[in-house]
Coordinates of N, CA and C in Angstrom, one line a residue:
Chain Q
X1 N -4.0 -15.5 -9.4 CA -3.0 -14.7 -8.8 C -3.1 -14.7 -7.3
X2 N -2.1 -14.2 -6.5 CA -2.0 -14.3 -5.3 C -3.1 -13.7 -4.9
X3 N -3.9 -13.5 -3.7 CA -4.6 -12.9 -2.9 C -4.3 -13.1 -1.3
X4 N -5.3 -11.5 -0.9 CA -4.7 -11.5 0.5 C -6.1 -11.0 0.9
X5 N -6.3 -12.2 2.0 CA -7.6 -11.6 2.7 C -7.6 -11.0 4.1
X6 N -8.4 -9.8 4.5 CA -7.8 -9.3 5.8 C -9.5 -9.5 6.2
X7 N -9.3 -9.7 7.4 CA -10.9 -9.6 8.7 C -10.7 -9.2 9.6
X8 N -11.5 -8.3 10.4 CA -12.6 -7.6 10.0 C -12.6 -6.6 8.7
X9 N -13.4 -6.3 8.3 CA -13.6 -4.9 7.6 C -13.4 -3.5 8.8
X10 N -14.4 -3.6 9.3 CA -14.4 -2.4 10.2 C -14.4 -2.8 11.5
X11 N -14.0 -2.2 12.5 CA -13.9 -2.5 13.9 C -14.0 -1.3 15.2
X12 N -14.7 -1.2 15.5 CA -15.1 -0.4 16.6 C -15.2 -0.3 18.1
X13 N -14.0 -0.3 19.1 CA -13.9 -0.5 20.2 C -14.0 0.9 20.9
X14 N -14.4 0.3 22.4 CA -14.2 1.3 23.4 C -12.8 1.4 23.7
X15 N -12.5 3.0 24.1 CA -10.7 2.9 24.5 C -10.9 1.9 25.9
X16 N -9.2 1.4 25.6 CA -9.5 0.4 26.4 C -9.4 -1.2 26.1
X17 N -10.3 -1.1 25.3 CA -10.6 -2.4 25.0 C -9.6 -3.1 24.0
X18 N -9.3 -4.4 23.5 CA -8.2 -5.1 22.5 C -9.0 -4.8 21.0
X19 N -7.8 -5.5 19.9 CA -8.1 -5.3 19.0 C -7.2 -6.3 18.1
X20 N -8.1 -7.1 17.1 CA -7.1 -8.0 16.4 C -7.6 -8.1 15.3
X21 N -6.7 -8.1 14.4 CA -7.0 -7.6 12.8 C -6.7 -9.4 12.3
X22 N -7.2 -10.0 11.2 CA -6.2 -11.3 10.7 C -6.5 -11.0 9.0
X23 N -5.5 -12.1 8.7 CA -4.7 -11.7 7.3 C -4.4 -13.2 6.9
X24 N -4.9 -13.5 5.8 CA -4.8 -14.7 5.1 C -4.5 -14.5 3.7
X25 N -3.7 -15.6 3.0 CA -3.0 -15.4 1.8 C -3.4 -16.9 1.1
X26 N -3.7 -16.8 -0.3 CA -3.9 -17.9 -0.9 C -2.8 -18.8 -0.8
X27 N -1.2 -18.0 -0.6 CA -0.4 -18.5 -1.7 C 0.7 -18.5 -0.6
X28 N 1.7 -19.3 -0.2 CA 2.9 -19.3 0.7 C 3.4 -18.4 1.0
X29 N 3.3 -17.0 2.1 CA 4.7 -16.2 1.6 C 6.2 -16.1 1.7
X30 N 6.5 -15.2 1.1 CA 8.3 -15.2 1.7 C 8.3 -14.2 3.2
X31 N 7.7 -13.1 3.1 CA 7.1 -12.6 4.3 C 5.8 -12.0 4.1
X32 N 5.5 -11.2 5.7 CA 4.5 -10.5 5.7 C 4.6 -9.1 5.9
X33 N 4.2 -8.1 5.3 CA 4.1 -6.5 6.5 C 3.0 -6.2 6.6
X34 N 3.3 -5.3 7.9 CA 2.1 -4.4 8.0 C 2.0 -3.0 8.1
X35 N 1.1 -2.3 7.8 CA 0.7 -0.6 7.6 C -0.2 -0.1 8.5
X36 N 0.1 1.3 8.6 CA -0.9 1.8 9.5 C -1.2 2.8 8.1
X37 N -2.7 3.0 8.4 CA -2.8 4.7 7.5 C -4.3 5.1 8.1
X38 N -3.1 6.6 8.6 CA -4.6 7.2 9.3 C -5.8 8.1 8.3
X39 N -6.4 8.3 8.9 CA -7.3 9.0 8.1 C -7.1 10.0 7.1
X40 N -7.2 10.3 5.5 CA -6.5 11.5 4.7 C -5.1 11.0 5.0
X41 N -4.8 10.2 5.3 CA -3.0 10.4 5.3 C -2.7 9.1 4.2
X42 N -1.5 8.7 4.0 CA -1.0 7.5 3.4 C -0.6 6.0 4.0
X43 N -0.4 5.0 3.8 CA 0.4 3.9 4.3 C 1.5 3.9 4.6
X44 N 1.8 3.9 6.1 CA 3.2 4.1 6.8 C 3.2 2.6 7.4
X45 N 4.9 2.3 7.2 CA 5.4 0.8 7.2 C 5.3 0.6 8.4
X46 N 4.8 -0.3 9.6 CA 5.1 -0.7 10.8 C 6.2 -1.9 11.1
X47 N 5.8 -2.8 10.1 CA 6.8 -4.1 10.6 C 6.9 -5.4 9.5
X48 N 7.9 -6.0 9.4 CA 8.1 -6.9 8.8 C 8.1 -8.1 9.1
X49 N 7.5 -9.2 9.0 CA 7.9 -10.4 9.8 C 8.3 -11.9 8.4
X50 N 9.2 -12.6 8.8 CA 9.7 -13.6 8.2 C 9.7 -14.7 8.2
X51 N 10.1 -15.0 9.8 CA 10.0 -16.6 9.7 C 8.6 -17.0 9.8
X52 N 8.3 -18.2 9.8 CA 7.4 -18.6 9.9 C 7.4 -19.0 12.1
X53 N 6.2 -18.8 12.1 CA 6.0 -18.7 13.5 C 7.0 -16.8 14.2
X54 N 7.0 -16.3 13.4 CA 7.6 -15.3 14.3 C 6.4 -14.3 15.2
X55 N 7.2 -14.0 16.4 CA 6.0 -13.3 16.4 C 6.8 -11.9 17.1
X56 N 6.3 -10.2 16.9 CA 7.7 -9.5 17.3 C 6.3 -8.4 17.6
X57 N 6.8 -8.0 19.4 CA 6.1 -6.8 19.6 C 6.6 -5.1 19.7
X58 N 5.6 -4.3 19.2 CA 6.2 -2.8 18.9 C 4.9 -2.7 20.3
X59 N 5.4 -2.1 21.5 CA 4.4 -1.9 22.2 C 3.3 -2.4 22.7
X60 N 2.3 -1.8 22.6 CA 0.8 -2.3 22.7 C 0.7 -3.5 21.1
X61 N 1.5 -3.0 20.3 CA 1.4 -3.9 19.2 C 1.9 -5.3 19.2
X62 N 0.8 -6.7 18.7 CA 2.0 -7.5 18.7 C 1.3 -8.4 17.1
X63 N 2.4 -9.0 16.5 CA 2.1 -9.4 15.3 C 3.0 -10.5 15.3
X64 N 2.1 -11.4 14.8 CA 2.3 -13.2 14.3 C 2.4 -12.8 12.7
X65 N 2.9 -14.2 12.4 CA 3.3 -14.9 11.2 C 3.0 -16.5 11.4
X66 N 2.0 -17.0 10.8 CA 1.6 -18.5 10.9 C 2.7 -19.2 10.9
X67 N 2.3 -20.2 11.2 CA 3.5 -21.6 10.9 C 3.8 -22.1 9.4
X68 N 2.6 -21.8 8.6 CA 2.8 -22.3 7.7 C 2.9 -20.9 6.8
X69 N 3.1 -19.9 7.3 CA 3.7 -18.3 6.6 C 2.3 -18.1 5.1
X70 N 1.2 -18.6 5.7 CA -0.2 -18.4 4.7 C -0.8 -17.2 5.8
X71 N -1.0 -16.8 6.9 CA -1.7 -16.3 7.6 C -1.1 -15.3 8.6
X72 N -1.4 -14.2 9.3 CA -1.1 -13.6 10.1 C -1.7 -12.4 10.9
X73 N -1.6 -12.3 12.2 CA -2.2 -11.4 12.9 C -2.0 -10.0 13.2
X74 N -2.8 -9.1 13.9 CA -2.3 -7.8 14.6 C -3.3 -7.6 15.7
X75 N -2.5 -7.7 16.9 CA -3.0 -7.4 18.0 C -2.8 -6.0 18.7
X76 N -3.6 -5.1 19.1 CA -3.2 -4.1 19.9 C -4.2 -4.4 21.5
X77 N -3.0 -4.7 22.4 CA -3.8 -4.3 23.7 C -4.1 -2.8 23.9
X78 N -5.3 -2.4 24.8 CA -5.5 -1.3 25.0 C -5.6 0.0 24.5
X79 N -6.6 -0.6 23.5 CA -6.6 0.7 22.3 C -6.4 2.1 23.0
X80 N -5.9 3.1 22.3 CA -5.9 4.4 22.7 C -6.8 5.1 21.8
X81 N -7.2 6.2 21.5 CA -7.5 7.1 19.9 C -6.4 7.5 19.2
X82 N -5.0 7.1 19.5 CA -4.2 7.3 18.4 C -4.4 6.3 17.7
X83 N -4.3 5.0 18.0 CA -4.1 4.0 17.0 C -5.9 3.7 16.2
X84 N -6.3 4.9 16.4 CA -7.2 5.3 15.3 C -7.1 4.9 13.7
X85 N -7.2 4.4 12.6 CA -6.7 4.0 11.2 C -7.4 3.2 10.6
X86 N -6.4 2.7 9.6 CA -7.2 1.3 9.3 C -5.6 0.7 9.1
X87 N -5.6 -0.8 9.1 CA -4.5 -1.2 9.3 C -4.2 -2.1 8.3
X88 N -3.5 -2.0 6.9 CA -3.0 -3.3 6.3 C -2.4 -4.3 6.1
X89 N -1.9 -5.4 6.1 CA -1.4 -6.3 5.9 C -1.4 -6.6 4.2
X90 N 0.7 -6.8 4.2 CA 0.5 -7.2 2.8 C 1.8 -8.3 3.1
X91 N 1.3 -8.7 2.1 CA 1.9 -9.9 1.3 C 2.9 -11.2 0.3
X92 N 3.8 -10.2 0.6 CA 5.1 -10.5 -0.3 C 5.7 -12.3 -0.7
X93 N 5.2 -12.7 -1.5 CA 5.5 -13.8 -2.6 C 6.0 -13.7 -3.7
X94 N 7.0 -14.4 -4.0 CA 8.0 -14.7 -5.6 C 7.1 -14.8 -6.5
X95 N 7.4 -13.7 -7.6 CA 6.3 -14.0 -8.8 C 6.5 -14.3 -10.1
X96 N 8.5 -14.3 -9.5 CA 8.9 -15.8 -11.2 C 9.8 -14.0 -11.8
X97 N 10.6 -14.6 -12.9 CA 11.9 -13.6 -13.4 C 12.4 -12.8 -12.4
X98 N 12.5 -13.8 -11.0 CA 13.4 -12.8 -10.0 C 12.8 -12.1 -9.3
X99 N 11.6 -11.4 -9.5 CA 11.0 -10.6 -8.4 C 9.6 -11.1 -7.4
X100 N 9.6 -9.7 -6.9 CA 8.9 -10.3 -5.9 C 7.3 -9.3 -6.2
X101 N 5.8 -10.1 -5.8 CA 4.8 -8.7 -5.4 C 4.1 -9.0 -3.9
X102 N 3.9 -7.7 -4.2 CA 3.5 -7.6 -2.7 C 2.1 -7.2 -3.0
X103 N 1.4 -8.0 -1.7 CA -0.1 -7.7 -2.4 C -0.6 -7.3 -1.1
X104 N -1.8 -6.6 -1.2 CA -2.2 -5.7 -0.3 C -3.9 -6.1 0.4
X105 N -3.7 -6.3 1.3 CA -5.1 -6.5 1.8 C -6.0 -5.7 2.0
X106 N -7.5 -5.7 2.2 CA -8.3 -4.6 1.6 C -8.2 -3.5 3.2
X107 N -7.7 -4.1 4.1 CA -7.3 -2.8 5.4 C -8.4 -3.4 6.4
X108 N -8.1 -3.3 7.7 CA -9.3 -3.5 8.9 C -9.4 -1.8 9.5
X109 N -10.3 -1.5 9.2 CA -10.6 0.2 9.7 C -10.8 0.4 11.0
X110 N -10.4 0.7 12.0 CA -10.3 1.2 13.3 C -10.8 1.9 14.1
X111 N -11.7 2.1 14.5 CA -12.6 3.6 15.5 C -11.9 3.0 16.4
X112 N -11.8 3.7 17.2 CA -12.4 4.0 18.8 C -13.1 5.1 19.7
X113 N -13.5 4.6 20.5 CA -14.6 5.4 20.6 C -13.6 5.7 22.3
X114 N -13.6 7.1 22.7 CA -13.4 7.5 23.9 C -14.2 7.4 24.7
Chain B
X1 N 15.8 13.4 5.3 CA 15.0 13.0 4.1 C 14.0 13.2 4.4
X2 N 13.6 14.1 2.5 CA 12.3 14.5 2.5 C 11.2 13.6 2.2
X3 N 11.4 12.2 2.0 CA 10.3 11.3 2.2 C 10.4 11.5 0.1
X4 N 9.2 10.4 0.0 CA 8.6 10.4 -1.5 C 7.6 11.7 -1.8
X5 N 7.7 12.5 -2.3 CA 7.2 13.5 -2.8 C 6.4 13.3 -4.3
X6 N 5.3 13.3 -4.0 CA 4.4 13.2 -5.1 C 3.6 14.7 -5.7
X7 N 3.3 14.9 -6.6 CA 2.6 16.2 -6.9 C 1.6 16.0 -8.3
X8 N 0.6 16.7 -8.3 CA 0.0 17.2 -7.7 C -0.4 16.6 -6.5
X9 N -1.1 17.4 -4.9 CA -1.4 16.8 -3.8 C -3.0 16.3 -4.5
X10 N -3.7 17.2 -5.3 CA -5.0 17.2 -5.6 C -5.4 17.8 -7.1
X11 N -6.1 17.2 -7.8 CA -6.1 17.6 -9.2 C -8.0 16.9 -9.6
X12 N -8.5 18.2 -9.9 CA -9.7 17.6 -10.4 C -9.8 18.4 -12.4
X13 N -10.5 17.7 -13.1 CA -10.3 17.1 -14.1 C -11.6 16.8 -14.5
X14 N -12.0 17.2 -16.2 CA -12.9 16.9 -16.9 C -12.7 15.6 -17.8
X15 N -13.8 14.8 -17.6 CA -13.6 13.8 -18.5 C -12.6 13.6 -20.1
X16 N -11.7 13.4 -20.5 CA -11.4 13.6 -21.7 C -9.9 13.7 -21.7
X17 N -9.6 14.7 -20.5 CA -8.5 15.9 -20.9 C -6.7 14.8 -20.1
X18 N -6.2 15.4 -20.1 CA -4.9 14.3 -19.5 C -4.7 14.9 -18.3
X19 N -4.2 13.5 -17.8 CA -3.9 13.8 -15.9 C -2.3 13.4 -16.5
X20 N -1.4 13.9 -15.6 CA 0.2 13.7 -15.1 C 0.4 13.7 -13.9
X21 N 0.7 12.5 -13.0 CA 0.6 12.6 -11.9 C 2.6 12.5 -11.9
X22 N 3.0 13.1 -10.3 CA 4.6 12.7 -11.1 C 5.1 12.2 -9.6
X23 N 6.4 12.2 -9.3 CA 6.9 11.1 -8.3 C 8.5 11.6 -8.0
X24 N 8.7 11.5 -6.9 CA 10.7 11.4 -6.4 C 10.5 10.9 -5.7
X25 N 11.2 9.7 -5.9 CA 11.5 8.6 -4.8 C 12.6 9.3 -3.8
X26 N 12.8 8.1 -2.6 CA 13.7 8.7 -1.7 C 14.8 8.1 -2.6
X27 N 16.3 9.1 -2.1 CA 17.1 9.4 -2.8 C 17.6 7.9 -3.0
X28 N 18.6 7.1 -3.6 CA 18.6 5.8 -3.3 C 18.1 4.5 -3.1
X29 N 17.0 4.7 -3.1 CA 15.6 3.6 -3.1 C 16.0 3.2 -5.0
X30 N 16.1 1.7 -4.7 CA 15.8 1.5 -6.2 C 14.5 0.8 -6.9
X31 N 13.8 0.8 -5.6 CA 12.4 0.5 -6.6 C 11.3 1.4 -6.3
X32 N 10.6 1.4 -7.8 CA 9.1 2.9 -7.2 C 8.2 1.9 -7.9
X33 N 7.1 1.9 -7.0 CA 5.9 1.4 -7.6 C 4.4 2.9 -7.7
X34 N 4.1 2.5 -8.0 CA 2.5 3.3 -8.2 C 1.7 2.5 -7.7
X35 N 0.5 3.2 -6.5 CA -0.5 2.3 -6.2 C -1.8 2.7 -7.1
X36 N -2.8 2.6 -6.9 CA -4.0 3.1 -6.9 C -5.3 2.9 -5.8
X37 N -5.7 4.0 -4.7 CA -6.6 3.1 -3.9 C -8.4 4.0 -4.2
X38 N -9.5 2.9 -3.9 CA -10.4 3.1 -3.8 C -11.0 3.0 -2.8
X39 N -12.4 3.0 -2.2 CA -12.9 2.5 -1.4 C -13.7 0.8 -1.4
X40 N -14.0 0.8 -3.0 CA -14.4 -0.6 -3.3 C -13.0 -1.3 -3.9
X41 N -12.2 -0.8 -4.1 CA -10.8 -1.9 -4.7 C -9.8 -2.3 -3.4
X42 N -9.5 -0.9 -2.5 CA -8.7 -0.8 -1.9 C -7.2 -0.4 -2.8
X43 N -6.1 -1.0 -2.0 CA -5.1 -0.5 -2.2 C -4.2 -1.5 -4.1
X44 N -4.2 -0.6 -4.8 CA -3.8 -1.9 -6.6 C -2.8 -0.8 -7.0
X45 N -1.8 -2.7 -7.5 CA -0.6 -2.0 -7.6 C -0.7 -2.0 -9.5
X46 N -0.4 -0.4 -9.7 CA -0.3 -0.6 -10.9 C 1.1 -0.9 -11.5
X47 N 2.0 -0.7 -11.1 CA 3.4 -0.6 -11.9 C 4.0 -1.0 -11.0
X48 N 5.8 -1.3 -11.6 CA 6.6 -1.3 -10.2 C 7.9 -1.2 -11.3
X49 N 8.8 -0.2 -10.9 CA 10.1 -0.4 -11.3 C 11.3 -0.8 -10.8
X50 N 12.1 -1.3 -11.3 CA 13.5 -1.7 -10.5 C 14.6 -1.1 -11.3
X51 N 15.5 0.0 -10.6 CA 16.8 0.1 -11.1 C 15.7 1.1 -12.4
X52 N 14.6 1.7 -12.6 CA 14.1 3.0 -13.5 C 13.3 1.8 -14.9
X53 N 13.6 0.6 -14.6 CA 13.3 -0.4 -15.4 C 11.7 -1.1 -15.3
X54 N 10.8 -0.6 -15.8 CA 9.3 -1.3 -15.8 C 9.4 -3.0 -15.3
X55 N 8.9 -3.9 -14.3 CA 9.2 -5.1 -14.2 C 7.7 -5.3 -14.5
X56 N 6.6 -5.3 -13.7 CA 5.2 -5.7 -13.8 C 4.2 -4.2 -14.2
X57 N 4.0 -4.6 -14.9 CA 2.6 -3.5 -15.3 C 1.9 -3.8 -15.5
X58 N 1.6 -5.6 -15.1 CA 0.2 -6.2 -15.1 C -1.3 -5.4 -14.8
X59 N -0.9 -4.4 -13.8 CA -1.7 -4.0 -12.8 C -2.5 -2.7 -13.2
X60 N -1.7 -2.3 -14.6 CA -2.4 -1.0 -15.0 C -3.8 -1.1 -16.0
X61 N -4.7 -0.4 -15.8 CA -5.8 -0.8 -16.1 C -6.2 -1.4 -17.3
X62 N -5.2 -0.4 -18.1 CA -6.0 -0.2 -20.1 C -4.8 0.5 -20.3
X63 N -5.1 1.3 -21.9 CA -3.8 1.2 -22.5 C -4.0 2.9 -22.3
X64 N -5.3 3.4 -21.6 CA -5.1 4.5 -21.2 C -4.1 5.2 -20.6
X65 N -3.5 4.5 -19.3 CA -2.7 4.3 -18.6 C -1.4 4.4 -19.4
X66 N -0.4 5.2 -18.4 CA 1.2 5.1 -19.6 C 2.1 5.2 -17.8
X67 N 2.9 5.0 -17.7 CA 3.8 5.4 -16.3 C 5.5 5.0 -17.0
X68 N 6.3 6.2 -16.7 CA 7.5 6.4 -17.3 C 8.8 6.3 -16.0
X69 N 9.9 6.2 -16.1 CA 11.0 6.2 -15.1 C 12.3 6.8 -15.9
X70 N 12.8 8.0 -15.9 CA 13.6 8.5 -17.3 C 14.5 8.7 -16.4
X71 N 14.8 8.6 -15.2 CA 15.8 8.6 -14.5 C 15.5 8.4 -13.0
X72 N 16.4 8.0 -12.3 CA 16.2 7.3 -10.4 C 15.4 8.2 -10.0
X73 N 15.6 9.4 -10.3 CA 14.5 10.5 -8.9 C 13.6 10.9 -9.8
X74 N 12.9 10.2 -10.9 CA 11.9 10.8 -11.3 C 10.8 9.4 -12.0
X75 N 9.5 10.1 -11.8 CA 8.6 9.0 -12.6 C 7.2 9.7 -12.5
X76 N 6.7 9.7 -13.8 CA 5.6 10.0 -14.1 C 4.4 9.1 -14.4
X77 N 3.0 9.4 -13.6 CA 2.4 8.5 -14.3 C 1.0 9.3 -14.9
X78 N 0.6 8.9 -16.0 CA 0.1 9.6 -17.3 C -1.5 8.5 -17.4
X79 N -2.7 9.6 -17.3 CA -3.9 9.4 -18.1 C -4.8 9.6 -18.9
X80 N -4.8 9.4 -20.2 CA -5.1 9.7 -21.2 C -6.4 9.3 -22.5
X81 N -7.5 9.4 -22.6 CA -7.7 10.6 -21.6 C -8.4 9.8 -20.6
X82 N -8.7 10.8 -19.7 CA -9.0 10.4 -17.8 C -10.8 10.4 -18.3
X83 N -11.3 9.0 -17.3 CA -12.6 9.5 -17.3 C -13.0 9.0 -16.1
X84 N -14.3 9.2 -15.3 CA -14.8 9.4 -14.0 C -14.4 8.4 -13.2
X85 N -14.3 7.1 -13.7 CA -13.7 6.3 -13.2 C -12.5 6.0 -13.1
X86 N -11.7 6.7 -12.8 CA -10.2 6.9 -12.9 C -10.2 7.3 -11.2
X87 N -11.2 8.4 -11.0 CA -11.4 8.9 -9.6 C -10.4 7.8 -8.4
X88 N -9.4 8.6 -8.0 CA -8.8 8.1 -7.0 C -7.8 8.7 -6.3
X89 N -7.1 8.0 -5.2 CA -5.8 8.3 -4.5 C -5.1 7.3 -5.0
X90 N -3.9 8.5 -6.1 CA -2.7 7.4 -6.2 C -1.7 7.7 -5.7
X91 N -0.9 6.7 -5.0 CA 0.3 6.7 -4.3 C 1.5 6.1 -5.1
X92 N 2.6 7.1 -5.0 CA 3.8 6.6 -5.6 C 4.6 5.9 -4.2
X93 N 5.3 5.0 -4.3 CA 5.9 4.3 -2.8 C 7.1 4.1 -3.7
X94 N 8.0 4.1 -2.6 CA 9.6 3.5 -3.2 C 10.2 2.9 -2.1
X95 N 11.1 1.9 -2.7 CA 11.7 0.6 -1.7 C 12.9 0.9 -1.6
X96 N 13.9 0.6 -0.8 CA 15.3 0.4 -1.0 C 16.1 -1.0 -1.8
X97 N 15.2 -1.8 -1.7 CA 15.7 -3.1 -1.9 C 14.9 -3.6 -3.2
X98 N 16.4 -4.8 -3.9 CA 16.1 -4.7 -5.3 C 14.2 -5.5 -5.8
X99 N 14.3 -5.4 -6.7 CA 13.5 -7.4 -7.0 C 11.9 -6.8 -6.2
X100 N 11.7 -5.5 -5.8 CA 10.2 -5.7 -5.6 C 10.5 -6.2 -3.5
X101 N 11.6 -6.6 -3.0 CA 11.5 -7.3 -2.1 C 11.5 -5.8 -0.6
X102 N 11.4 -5.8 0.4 CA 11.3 -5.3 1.3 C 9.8 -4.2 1.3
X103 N 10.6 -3.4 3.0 CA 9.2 -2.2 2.7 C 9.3 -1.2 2.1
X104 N 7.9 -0.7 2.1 CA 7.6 0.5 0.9 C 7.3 1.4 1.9
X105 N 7.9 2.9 1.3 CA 7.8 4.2 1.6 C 6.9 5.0 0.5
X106 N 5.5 5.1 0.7 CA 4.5 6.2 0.4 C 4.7 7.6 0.6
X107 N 4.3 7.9 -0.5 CA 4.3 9.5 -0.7 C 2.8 9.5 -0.2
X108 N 2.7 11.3 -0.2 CA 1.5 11.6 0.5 C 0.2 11.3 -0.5
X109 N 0.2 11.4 -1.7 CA -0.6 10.8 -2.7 C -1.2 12.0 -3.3
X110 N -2.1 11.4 -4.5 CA -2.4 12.8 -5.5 C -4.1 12.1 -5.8
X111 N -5.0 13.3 -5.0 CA -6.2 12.5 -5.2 C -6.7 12.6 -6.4
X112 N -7.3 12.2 -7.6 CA -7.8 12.6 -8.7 C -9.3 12.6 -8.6
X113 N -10.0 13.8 -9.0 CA -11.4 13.5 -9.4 C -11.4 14.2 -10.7
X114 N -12.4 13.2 -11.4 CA -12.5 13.8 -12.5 C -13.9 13.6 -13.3
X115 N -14.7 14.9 -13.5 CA -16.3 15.2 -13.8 C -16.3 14.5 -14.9

């Protein structure tokens, strides 16, 4: 079955400092998204990306989509302590009778340290 | 909009006995999935419906497990009986778009522990 691998596990920066999460998929996809979920809270949608080579910034945030739509990034310049979390990438590939799943990467966890 | 509303927020539970966790999707959303997260699994999809219709339920553990859709704004998911390893946050999410395809809107989740 499909898989989605995310690196780092955990990450711990000075505010200040950058931060880039990556996301690899066994399997082609049709797109990618990504999630924020802060601590005790749930997975809130940040962005969707499609084509292959896209790359689309929210801010301090910016996120790729490989060329070959197997792989993709999350960059934040300038961490603050809001963007405190852990951050997922998932997966979305055709999985036959019409639909689609979306598979979830295990999350890159976020500190920062003020 | 009041978002996905899930309930119980928190339910703790003796080995044996049944959990009902339940779900409202946002109004119009036609697809609801169920997640399940751990800290060693992370985030597993057990179910997913389209249009109140079961598509994959590959993802549900055992036949413990039951998850129902008896109409658009409702879905229940059911453990029977629950035992320690059940222990989790599950999240009901619902999409707007058909086929499983776009993003997912998370409810606040319903932690389970169960002695």
């Amino acid at each position: 079955g499909q898989q989605v691998m995310q690196i780092p596990q955990y990450q711990h920066v000075q505010e200040g400092e950058d931060f880039t999460t990556y996301c690899n998929s066994s399997t082609t996809l049709s797109n990618i998204q990504w999630y924020k979920q802060r601590p005790g809270g749930h997975p809130v949608f940040l962005i969707q990306l499609v084509k292959s080579g896209e790359v689309k910034k929210q801010k301090r945030l910016t996120f790729q989509f490989g060329e070959a739509k197997k792989n993709s990034s999350l960059h934040i310049t300038a961490t603050q302590t809001t963007d405190v979390g852990t951050y997922f990438c998932a997966g979305q590939a055709y999985s036959g009778a019409g639909s689609y799943q979306l598979t979830f990467g295990k999350g890159t966890k976020l500190s920062v340290i003020p | 909009d009041a978002g996905v509303i899930q309930s119980p927020r928190h339910e703790v539970t003796e080995m044996g006995q049944e959990v009902t966790l339940r779900c409202k999707p946002i109004s119009g959303h036609n697809s609801l999935f169920w997640y399940r997260q751990t800290m060693m699994r992370g985030l597993e999809l057990l179910i997913y419906f389209n249009n109140n219709v079961p598509i994959d339920d590959s993802g549900m553990p055992e036949d413990r497990f039951s998850a129902k859709m008896p109409n658009a704004s409702f879905s229940t998911l059911k453990i029977q009986p629950s035992e320690p390893r059940d222990s989790a946050v599950y999240f009901c999410a619902s999409g707007p778009r058909d086929r499983g395809t776009g993003e997912l809107f998370f409810g606040e989740g319903s932690r389970l522990t169960v002695l």
